[in-house]
mmCIF file of C-alpha atoms and ligand atoms in Angstrom:
data_model
loop_
_atom_site.group_PDB
_atom_site.id
_atom_site.type_symbol
_atom_site.label_atom_id
_atom_site.label_comp_id
_atom_site.label_asym_id
_atom_site.label_seq_id
_atom_site.Cartn_x
_atom_site.Cartn_y
_atom_site.Cartn_z
ATOM 1 C CA MET A 20 3.485 4.495 -8.716
ATOM 2 C CA ILE A 21 2.521 8.171 -8.753
ATOM 3 C CA ASP A 22 5.061 10.568 -7.256
ATOM 4 C CA PHE A 23 3.047 12.311 -4.585
ATOM 5 C CA SER A 24 5.633 15.038 -4.096
ATOM 6 C CA HIS A 25 3.951 16.927 -7.041
ATOM 7 C CA PHE A 26 0.832 17.400 -4.927
ATOM 8 C CA ASP A 27 2.041 20.074 -2.562
ATOM 9 C CA ASN A 28 -1.276 21.915 -2.688
ATOM 10 C CA LEU A 29 -4.971 21.137 -3.071
ATOM 11 C CA ILE A 30 -5.220 22.599 -6.574
ATOM 12 C CA SER A 31 -2.597 20.300 -8.034
ATOM 13 C CA LEU A 32 -4.177 17.337 -6.282
ATOM 14 C CA THR A 33 -7.656 18.009 -7.504
ATOM 15 C CA SER A 34 -6.549 18.904 -11.028
ATOM 16 C CA TYR A 35 -4.780 15.612 -11.422
ATOM 17 C CA PHE A 36 -7.345 13.322 -9.726
ATOM 18 C CA ASN A 37 -10.272 14.723 -11.659
ATOM 19 C CA SER A 38 -12.241 11.481 -12.122
ATOM 20 C CA ASP A 39 -12.884 8.213 -10.279
ATOM 21 C CA ARG A 40 -11.117 6.447 -13.106
ATOM 22 C CA ILE A 41 -7.871 8.345 -12.529
ATOM 23 C CA CYS A 42 -8.115 7.747 -8.770
ATOM 24 C CA LYS A 43 -8.677 4.001 -9.302
ATOM 25 C CA GLN A 44 -5.764 3.875 -11.725
ATOM 26 C CA ALA A 45 -3.478 5.344 -9.035
ATOM 27 C CA ILE A 46 -4.780 2.783 -6.534
ATOM 28 C CA VAL A 47 -4.236 -0.183 -8.886
ATOM 29 C CA GLU A 48 -0.691 1.056 -9.696
ATOM 30 C CA ALA A 49 0.145 1.468 -6.040
ATOM 31 C CA ARG A 50 -1.423 -1.780 -4.785
ATOM 32 C CA TRP A 51 0.052 -3.975 -7.500
ATOM 33 C CA ALA A 52 3.129 -2.086 -8.511
ATOM 34 C CA ASP A 53 4.549 -4.948 -10.623
ATOM 35 C CA GLY A 54 1.289 -5.314 -12.591
ATOM 36 C CA ASP A 55 0.440 -8.660 -10.945
ATOM 37 C CA VAL A 56 -3.088 -8.108 -9.605
ATOM 38 C CA VAL A 57 -3.723 -10.320 -6.593
ATOM 39 C CA CYS A 58 -7.285 -11.507 -5.694
ATOM 40 C CA PRO A 59 -8.258 -10.057 -2.270
ATOM 41 C CA TYR A 60 -10.477 -13.050 -1.595
ATOM 42 C CA CYS A 61 -8.304 -16.063 -2.352
ATOM 43 C CA GLY A 62 -4.862 -14.570 -2.953
ATOM 44 C CA GLY A 63 -4.779 -15.894 -6.498
ATOM 45 C CA HIS A 64 -2.559 -14.256 -9.080
ATOM 46 C CA HIS A 65 -3.053 -13.418 -12.732
ATOM 47 C CA CYS A 66 -6.408 -11.721 -12.319
ATOM 48 C CA VAL A 67 -7.748 -10.322 -15.596
ATOM 49 C CA PRO A 68 -9.228 -6.869 -16.131
ATOM 50 C CA ARG A 69 -12.915 -6.624 -17.162
ATOM 51 C CA LYS A 70 -14.640 -4.082 -19.310
ATOM 52 C CA ASP A 71 -16.421 -2.545 -16.341
ATOM 53 C CA GLY A 72 -13.050 -1.649 -14.724
ATOM 54 C CA LYS A 73 -13.179 -4.557 -12.242
ATOM 55 C CA PHE A 74 -10.987 -7.640 -12.197
ATOM 56 C CA ARG A 75 -11.881 -11.321 -12.484
ATOM 57 C CA CYS A 76 -9.930 -13.890 -10.494
ATOM 58 C CA LYS A 77 -9.203 -16.945 -12.689
ATOM 59 C CA HIS A 78 -8.666 -19.057 -9.542
ATOM 60 C CA CYS A 79 -11.852 -18.463 -7.518
ATOM 61 C CA GLY A 80 -13.957 -16.922 -10.291
ATOM 62 C CA ARG A 81 -14.949 -13.835 -8.286
ATOM 63 C CA ASN A 82 -15.069 -10.321 -9.639
ATOM 64 C CA PHE A 83 -13.654 -7.523 -7.571
ATOM 65 C CA SER A 84 -12.883 -3.812 -7.708
ATOM 66 C CA CYS A 85 -9.529 -2.341 -6.733
ATOM 67 C CA LEU A 86 -11.236 -0.862 -3.691
ATOM 68 C CA VAL A 87 -11.862 -4.188 -1.945
ATOM 69 C CA GLY A 88 -9.721 -4.337 1.145
ATOM 70 C CA THR A 89 -9.056 -0.536 1.207
ATOM 71 C CA ILE A 90 -10.761 2.096 3.388
ATOM 72 C CA PHE A 91 -12.774 3.130 0.310
ATOM 73 C CA GLU A 92 -14.449 -0.229 -0.058
ATOM 74 C CA ASN A 93 -18.289 0.119 -0.575
ATOM 75 C CA THR A 94 -18.084 3.977 -0.550
ATOM 76 C CA LYS A 95 -20.702 5.850 -2.460
ATOM 77 C CA LEU A 96 -18.628 9.051 -2.408
ATOM 78 C CA PRO A 97 -16.340 10.081 -5.262
ATOM 79 C CA LEU A 98 -12.807 9.005 -4.526
ATOM 80 C CA ILE A 99 -11.478 12.565 -4.992
ATOM 81 C CA LYS A 100 -13.459 13.559 -1.879
ATOM 82 C CA TRP A 101 -11.600 10.854 0.096
ATOM 83 C CA PHE A 102 -8.261 12.031 -1.274
ATOM 84 C CA VAL A 103 -9.075 15.677 -0.401
ATOM 85 C CA ALA A 104 -10.213 14.574 3.037
ATOM 86 C CA MET A 105 -6.921 12.788 3.647
ATOM 87 C CA TYR A 106 -5.032 15.769 2.378
ATOM 88 C CA LEU A 107 -6.898 18.230 4.622
ATOM 89 C CA ILE A 108 -6.564 15.995 7.695
ATOM 90 C CA SER A 109 -2.859 15.444 7.095
ATOM 91 C CA SER A 110 -2.070 19.088 6.522
ATOM 92 C CA HIS A 111 -4.020 20.612 9.492
ATOM 93 C CA LYS A 112 -2.076 20.389 12.669
ATOM 94 C CA LYS A 113 -5.102 20.128 14.936
ATOM 95 C CA GLY A 114 -7.157 17.925 12.775
ATOM 96 C CA VAL A 115 -10.452 18.599 10.992
ATOM 97 C CA SER A 116 -13.910 18.308 12.535
ATOM 98 C CA SER A 117 -16.758 16.475 10.755
ATOM 99 C CA HIS A 118 -18.643 19.778 10.559
ATOM 100 C CA GLN A 119 -15.735 21.506 8.765
ATOM 101 C CA LEU A 120 -15.161 18.482 6.503
ATOM 102 C CA SER A 121 -18.800 18.308 5.489
ATOM 103 C CA ARG A 122 -18.680 21.950 4.423
ATOM 104 C CA ASP A 123 -15.352 21.622 2.603
ATOM 105 C CA LEU A 124 -16.391 18.538 0.659
ATOM 106 C CA HIS A 125 -20.077 19.407 0.295
ATOM 107 C CA ILE A 126 -21.222 16.170 1.856
ATOM 108 C CA THR A 127 -23.568 15.429 4.831
ATOM 109 C CA GLN A 128 -22.136 15.629 8.305
ATOM 110 C CA SER A 129 -22.760 11.904 8.822
ATOM 111 C CA SER A 130 -20.765 11.049 5.719
ATOM 112 C CA ALA A 131 -17.991 13.291 6.953
ATOM 113 C CA TRP A 132 -18.112 11.620 10.348
ATOM 114 C CA TYR A 133 -17.937 8.161 8.721
ATOM 115 C CA MET A 134 -15.022 9.243 6.553
ATOM 116 C CA LEU A 135 -13.069 10.601 9.556
ATOM 117 C CA GLN A 136 -13.675 7.327 11.389
ATOM 118 C CA LYS A 137 -12.249 5.371 8.435
ATOM 119 C CA ILE A 138 -9.309 7.690 7.924
ATOM 120 C CA ARG A 139 -8.449 7.560 11.603
ATOM 121 C CA LEU A 140 -7.892 3.748 11.237
ATOM 122 C CA LEU A 141 -4.825 4.706 9.168
ATOM 123 C CA TYR A 142 -3.194 6.193 12.228
ATOM 124 C CA SER A 143 -3.074 2.860 14.196
ATOM 125 C CA GLN A 144 0.292 2.588 15.975
ATOM 126 C CA ASP A 145 2.315 -0.355 14.732
ATOM 127 C CA ASP A 146 3.617 -2.698 17.373
ATOM 128 C CA ALA A 147 6.779 -3.791 15.466
ATOM 129 C CA THR A 148 9.069 -0.936 16.439
ATOM 130 C CA SER A 149 10.425 -0.642 19.898
ATOM 131 C CA PHE A 150 12.067 2.295 21.665
ATOM 132 C CA GLU A 151 15.669 2.481 22.935
ATOM 133 C CA GLY A 152 18.121 4.932 24.380
ATOM 134 C CA THR A 153 16.347 7.380 26.750
ATOM 135 C CA VAL A 154 12.606 6.908 27.100
ATOM 136 C CA GLU A 155 10.238 9.030 29.150
ATOM 137 C CA CYS A 156 7.148 7.257 30.528
ATOM 138 C CA ASP A 157 4.139 9.062 31.943
ATOM 139 C CA GLU A 158 0.479 8.550 32.596
ATOM 140 C CA VAL A 159 -2.505 10.939 32.400
ATOM 141 C CA TYR A 160 -6.239 10.835 32.989
ATOM 142 C CA ILE A 161 -8.441 12.006 30.184
ATOM 143 C CA GLY A 162 -12.116 12.939 30.569
ATOM 144 C CA GLY A 163 -13.872 14.051 33.584
ATOM 145 C CA LYS A 164 -17.267 14.990 32.328
ATOM 146 C CA GLU A 165 -18.605 14.870 35.898
ATOM 147 C CA LYS A 166 -18.816 18.653 36.285
ATOM 148 C CA TRP A 167 -21.376 18.839 33.413
ATOM 149 C CA LYS A 168 -23.573 16.254 35.003
ATOM 150 C CA HIS A 169 -26.455 17.025 37.297
ATOM 151 C CA LYS A 170 -25.543 16.586 40.937
ATOM 152 C CA SER A 171 -27.713 13.516 41.364
ATOM 153 C CA MET A 172 -25.988 11.806 38.390
ATOM 154 C CA ARG A 173 -22.410 12.376 39.557
ATOM 155 C CA THR A 174 -20.293 9.476 40.750
ATOM 156 C CA PRO A 175 -19.356 10.013 44.379
ATOM 157 C CA HIS A 176 -15.668 10.460 45.483
ATOM 158 C CA THR A 177 -14.387 11.228 41.972
ATOM 159 C CA GLN A 178 -11.918 14.036 42.485
ATOM 160 C CA GLY A 179 -8.459 13.940 40.853
ATOM 161 C CA ARG A 180 -7.020 10.708 39.589
ATOM 162 C CA SER A 181 -10.120 8.609 39.594
ATOM 163 C CA THR A 182 -10.703 5.932 36.985
ATOM 164 C CA LYS A 183 -14.427 6.007 37.793
ATOM 165 C CA THR A 184 -14.986 9.018 35.496
ATOM 166 C CA LYS A 185 -11.648 9.461 33.817
ATOM 167 C CA THR A 186 -9.773 7.182 31.455
ATOM 168 C CA PRO A 187 -6.161 6.428 32.209
ATOM 169 C CA VAL A 188 -3.712 6.795 29.268
ATOM 170 C CA PHE A 189 -0.148 5.617 29.338
ATOM 171 C CA GLY A 190 2.586 7.042 27.102
ATOM 172 C CA MET A 191 6.236 6.377 26.270
ATOM 173 C CA MET A 192 8.490 8.788 24.492
ATOM 174 C CA GLU A 193 11.877 8.107 22.921
ATOM 175 C CA ARG A 194 14.394 10.983 22.727
ATOM 176 C CA GLY A 195 16.207 10.738 19.376
ATOM 177 C CA GLU A 196 18.119 12.751 16.823
ATOM 178 C CA PHE A 197 17.965 13.005 13.049
ATOM 179 C CA VAL A 198 19.900 14.763 10.333
ATOM 180 C CA ASN A 199 17.834 17.466 8.653
ATOM 181 C CA ALA A 200 18.004 18.619 4.950
ATOM 182 C CA LYS A 201 20.822 21.072 5.803
ATOM 183 C CA GLY A 202 22.883 18.206 7.262
ATOM 184 C CA GLU A 203 22.470 19.432 10.856
ATOM 185 C CA VAL A 204 21.622 17.128 13.755
ATOM 186 C CA GLU A 205 18.198 17.950 15.238
ATOM 187 C CA ASN A 206 16.489 16.547 18.297
ATOM 188 C CA ILE A 207 13.295 14.569 17.666
ATOM 189 C CA THR A 208 10.950 12.610 19.936
ATOM 190 C CA TYR A 209 8.713 9.694 19.102
ATOM 191 C CA VAL A 210 5.704 8.795 21.141
ATOM 192 C CA ARG A 211 3.450 5.817 21.707
ATOM 193 C CA ALA A 212 0.325 6.002 23.852
ATOM 194 C CA PHE A 213 -2.471 3.722 24.844
ATOM 195 C CA VAL A 214 -5.703 3.718 26.853
ATOM 196 C CA VAL A 215 -5.074 1.333 29.739
ATOM 197 C CA GLU A 216 -7.296 -0.391 32.240
ATOM 198 C CA ASN A 217 -5.519 1.188 35.185
ATOM 199 C CA THR A 218 -2.059 2.549 36.089
ATOM 200 C CA ASN A 219 -0.977 -0.398 38.277
ATOM 201 C CA LYS A 220 2.408 -2.003 38.052
ATOM 202 C CA ALA A 221 0.899 -5.124 36.632
ATOM 203 C CA THR A 222 -0.579 -3.128 33.728
ATOM 204 C CA LEU A 223 2.206 -0.704 32.924
ATOM 205 C CA GLN A 224 5.331 -2.809 33.277
ATOM 206 C CA PRO A 225 4.414 -5.471 30.698
ATOM 207 C CA ILE A 226 3.697 -2.655 28.222
ATOM 208 C CA ILE A 227 7.100 -1.080 28.891
ATOM 209 C CA GLN A 228 8.728 -4.486 28.461
ATOM 210 C CA GLN A 229 6.978 -4.969 25.113
ATOM 211 C CA PHE A 230 7.859 -1.569 23.754
ATOM 212 C CA VAL A 231 11.139 -0.481 25.310
ATOM 213 C CA ASP A 232 14.339 -2.403 24.643
ATOM 214 C CA ASN A 233 16.111 -3.950 27.615
ATOM 215 C CA GLY A 234 19.003 -1.824 28.857
ATOM 216 C CA SER A 235 17.336 1.500 27.887
ATOM 217 C CA ARG A 236 17.225 4.389 30.295
ATOM 218 C CA ILE A 237 13.691 5.048 31.527
ATOM 219 C CA ILE A 238 12.634 8.296 33.135
ATOM 220 C CA THR A 239 9.367 8.377 35.102
ATOM 221 C CA ASP A 240 7.559 10.252 37.866
ATOM 222 C CA GLU A 241 7.303 8.826 41.391
ATOM 223 C CA LEU A 242 4.290 6.636 40.768
ATOM 224 C CA ASN A 243 4.655 3.293 42.578
ATOM 225 C CA ALA A 244 3.789 1.406 39.430
ATOM 226 C CA TYR A 245 7.316 2.119 38.108
ATOM 227 C CA ASN A 246 9.101 0.499 41.126
ATOM 228 C CA GLY A 247 11.224 -2.438 40.136
ATOM 229 C CA LEU A 248 12.079 -1.348 36.592
ATOM 230 C CA SER A 249 15.795 -1.574 37.438
ATOM 231 C CA GLU A 250 15.339 -5.296 38.300
ATOM 232 C CA LEU A 251 13.856 -5.767 34.810
ATOM 233 C CA GLY A 252 17.099 -4.563 33.196
ATOM 234 C CA TYR A 253 16.325 -0.902 32.733
ATOM 235 C CA CYS A 254 18.310 2.090 34.001
ATOM 236 C CA HIS A 255 15.480 3.740 35.894
ATOM 237 C CA GLU A 256 15.639 7.420 36.936
ATOM 238 C CA VAL A 257 12.866 9.217 38.807
ATOM 239 C CA VAL A 258 11.878 12.874 38.453
ATOM 240 C CA ASN A 259 11.388 14.430 41.880
ATOM 241 C CA HIS A 260 8.539 16.754 41.183
ATOM 242 C CA GLY A 261 8.150 17.685 44.805
ATOM 243 C CA ALA A 262 11.715 18.589 45.714
ATOM 244 C CA ALA A 263 13.047 20.686 42.825
ATOM 245 C CA GLU A 264 11.646 23.642 40.952
ATOM 246 C CA TYR A 265 13.812 22.921 37.918
ATOM 247 C CA ALA A 266 14.395 19.734 36.053
ATOM 248 C CA ASP A 267 17.508 17.966 37.228
ATOM 249 C CA GLY A 268 19.832 17.828 34.165
ATOM 250 C CA ASP A 269 18.082 15.724 31.577
ATOM 251 C CA VAL A 270 16.090 13.742 34.155
ATOM 252 C CA PHE A 271 12.718 15.183 33.254
ATOM 253 C CA THR A 272 9.466 14.156 31.648
ATOM 254 C CA ASN A 273 8.759 17.522 30.047
ATOM 255 C CA SER A 274 8.889 16.052 26.536
ATOM 256 C CA ILE A 275 6.021 13.629 27.028
ATOM 257 C CA GLU A 276 4.117 16.280 29.027
ATOM 258 C CA GLY A 277 4.438 18.388 25.894
ATOM 259 C CA PHE A 278 2.678 15.646 23.966
ATOM 260 C CA TRP A 279 -0.153 15.496 26.513
ATOM 261 C CA SER A 280 -0.792 19.212 26.094
ATOM 262 C CA HIS A 281 -0.709 18.797 22.328
ATOM 263 C CA PHE A 282 -3.319 16.037 22.666
ATOM 264 C CA ARG A 283 -5.511 18.072 24.987
ATOM 265 C CA ARG A 284 -5.374 21.034 22.620
ATOM 266 C CA MET A 285 -6.437 18.780 19.748
ATOM 267 C CA ILE A 286 -9.424 17.508 21.721
ATOM 268 C CA THR A 287 -10.592 20.851 22.984
ATOM 269 C CA GLY A 288 -9.841 22.757 19.769
ATOM 270 C CA CYS A 289 -11.437 20.453 17.317
ATOM 271 C CA TYR A 290 -13.308 17.517 18.736
ATOM 272 C CA HIS A 291 -14.641 19.076 21.965
ATOM 273 C CA ASP A 292 -15.952 15.934 23.572
ATOM 274 C CA VAL A 293 -14.589 12.455 23.109
ATOM 275 C CA SER A 294 -16.369 9.319 24.204
ATOM 276 C CA ASP A 295 -14.287 6.492 25.738
ATOM 277 C CA GLU A 296 -15.224 4.308 22.840
ATOM 278 C CA HIS A 297 -13.279 6.553 20.405
ATOM 279 C CA LEU A 298 -10.558 7.880 22.754
ATOM 280 C CA GLN A 299 -7.863 5.490 21.448
ATOM 281 C CA GLN A 300 -8.521 6.636 17.864
ATOM 282 C CA TYR A 301 -7.997 10.219 18.829
ATOM 283 C CA ILE A 302 -4.789 9.256 20.710
ATOM 284 C CA ASP A 303 -3.588 7.417 17.605
ATOM 285 C CA GLU A 304 -4.217 10.545 15.524
ATOM 286 C CA ALA A 305 -2.339 12.750 17.969
ATOM 287 C CA VAL A 306 0.521 10.218 18.067
ATOM 288 C CA TYR A 307 0.692 10.158 14.264
ATOM 289 C CA ARG A 308 0.755 13.947 14.050
ATOM 290 C CA TRP A 309 3.476 14.183 16.678
ATOM 291 C CA ASN A 310 5.636 11.465 15.195
ATOM 292 C CA THR A 311 5.388 12.884 11.619
ATOM 293 C CA ARG A 312 5.580 16.572 12.497
ATOM 294 C CA LYS A 313 8.996 16.928 10.809
ATOM 295 C CA ALA A 314 7.672 15.390 7.611
ATOM 296 C CA SER A 315 6.309 17.486 4.746
ATOM 297 C CA GLU A 316 2.594 17.549 3.909
ATOM 298 C CA THR A 317 3.226 15.578 0.728
ATOM 299 C CA GLU A 318 5.207 12.958 2.654
ATOM 300 C CA ARG A 319 2.377 12.616 5.151
ATOM 301 C CA PHE A 320 -0.267 12.456 2.408
ATOM 302 C CA SER A 321 1.741 9.854 0.504
ATOM 303 C CA ASP A 322 2.103 7.815 3.715
ATOM 304 C CA MET A 323 -1.711 7.976 4.321
ATOM 305 C CA PHE A 324 -2.462 7.030 0.769
ATOM 306 C CA THR A 325 -0.237 3.961 1.037
ATOM 307 C CA LYS A 326 -1.931 2.928 4.287
ATOM 308 C CA SER A 327 -5.426 3.561 2.826
ATOM 309 C CA ILE A 328 -5.025 0.911 0.146
ATOM 310 C CA GLY A 329 -3.566 -1.789 2.446
ATOM 311 C CA LEU A 330 -5.516 -3.877 4.893
ATOM 312 C CA VAL A 331 -5.988 -1.797 7.965
ATOM 313 C CA ARG A 332 -5.727 -3.053 11.500
ATOM 314 C CA LYS A 333 -8.202 -1.881 14.034
ATOM 315 C CA TRP A 334 -6.795 -0.311 17.182
ATOM 316 C CA SER A 335 -8.816 -2.724 19.304
ATOM 317 C CA GLU A 336 -6.806 -5.625 17.922
ATOM 318 C CA ILE A 337 -3.618 -3.889 18.917
ATOM 319 C CA ARG A 338 -4.997 -3.228 22.365
ATOM 320 C CA VAL A 339 -6.094 -6.860 22.819
ATOM 321 C CA GLY A 340 -2.594 -7.875 21.878
ATOM 322 C CA LEU A 341 -1.201 -5.573 24.501
ATOM 323 C CA MET A 342 -3.412 -6.794 27.241
ATOM 324 C CA ALA A 343 -2.585 -10.428 26.438
ATOM 325 C CA ALA A 344 1.163 -9.778 26.624
HETATM 326 ZN ZN1 ZN B 7 -9.706 -15.315 -6.121
#
C-alpha cells in the first residue's frame, strides 16, 4: 500500500495521483493488499482482471470496478478531485463549505455538496470503543432558529432549553494522556456526541452504560437525569455551577464545554445553518476533528482514505442501535 506520509502538501498529492488509473491502482492495492481481489457482490475470491480495468468474479460471473462499495461508487467526477476534497477537508480545522469546495475543485456547487455528504459518512463514530477513567458528560441544545421566523410562525413558550425548536445533543468526554514524539506525557481528551430524543434519565443513562466502562468516574452538571449513576456502579461527582465561581479541583466539565464551543464555531464559521436532518453528520465531523487534532495532516488523510474504500456505516444505523440499547 502507498505510504501516505509522502503527501504532506497538495502539490505532492496531485503530482502523484495525476490520472484515474493511478488513483484506482492505489485503491486496489489498499483494498486487497495481499493481491486477492474479493467480489463485493458474493464475497468470492480469485477474481480476474479485465482489459477495461474492471474485475470479473469467477464465482458469480459479475464484473465490477474497484470503486464498488467505496464512497466513490458511481461517481462521474475524476478521483483526484475526491482525493483533493478529502485532503482539504482533513487539513482545514473548521471544515470546508460546499461553495469553497466547488471553487477549489472547479465543480458545481451541487456536486461539491454531494461530495461533502459522502465524505462526512467517513466520520461516523464507531461504537466498539468505550471510555474509562474520568469521563465528563454534558448536554447542549443546538438550533433555535425561532428568532428568524415571523412572529406568527413561532412556536409558543420556546425560550431556553426547549426541545420544541432546539435539538438536544448529549456528549461524553474521556480525559486521557499520551506520549508525544519528544517522549513527554501530554493530556488529551476524546469525545463522543449524539443527537438524542430528549435529556431524560431514561434516554441518557443507557447511553452512558453503553459507552462508559463500569467503575469509571463520571462528572456531570446538576441535571436530574444523572441521578442514580452511583447505583449503576459509577463514581459520580457533580459540578456545582451555582455555588462556586471556580472549578472545584478537577471536578469540572470545562473540557467538554470546550468541545461544544468548537462545534458551535464550526457551524457558524462554515456551515451557517444546519438542518436537524444533517445535524448528526456535523457532530460526527466535529468529533472526528477533535479526536484527531494531535494527528498530522497526512495521518488524517491516510485514515480517511482507508475509510473511504471500506463499506461505510450510516450514522442513522448507529443511532438506531443506540436507541434500541
Ligand atoms: Zn461474485
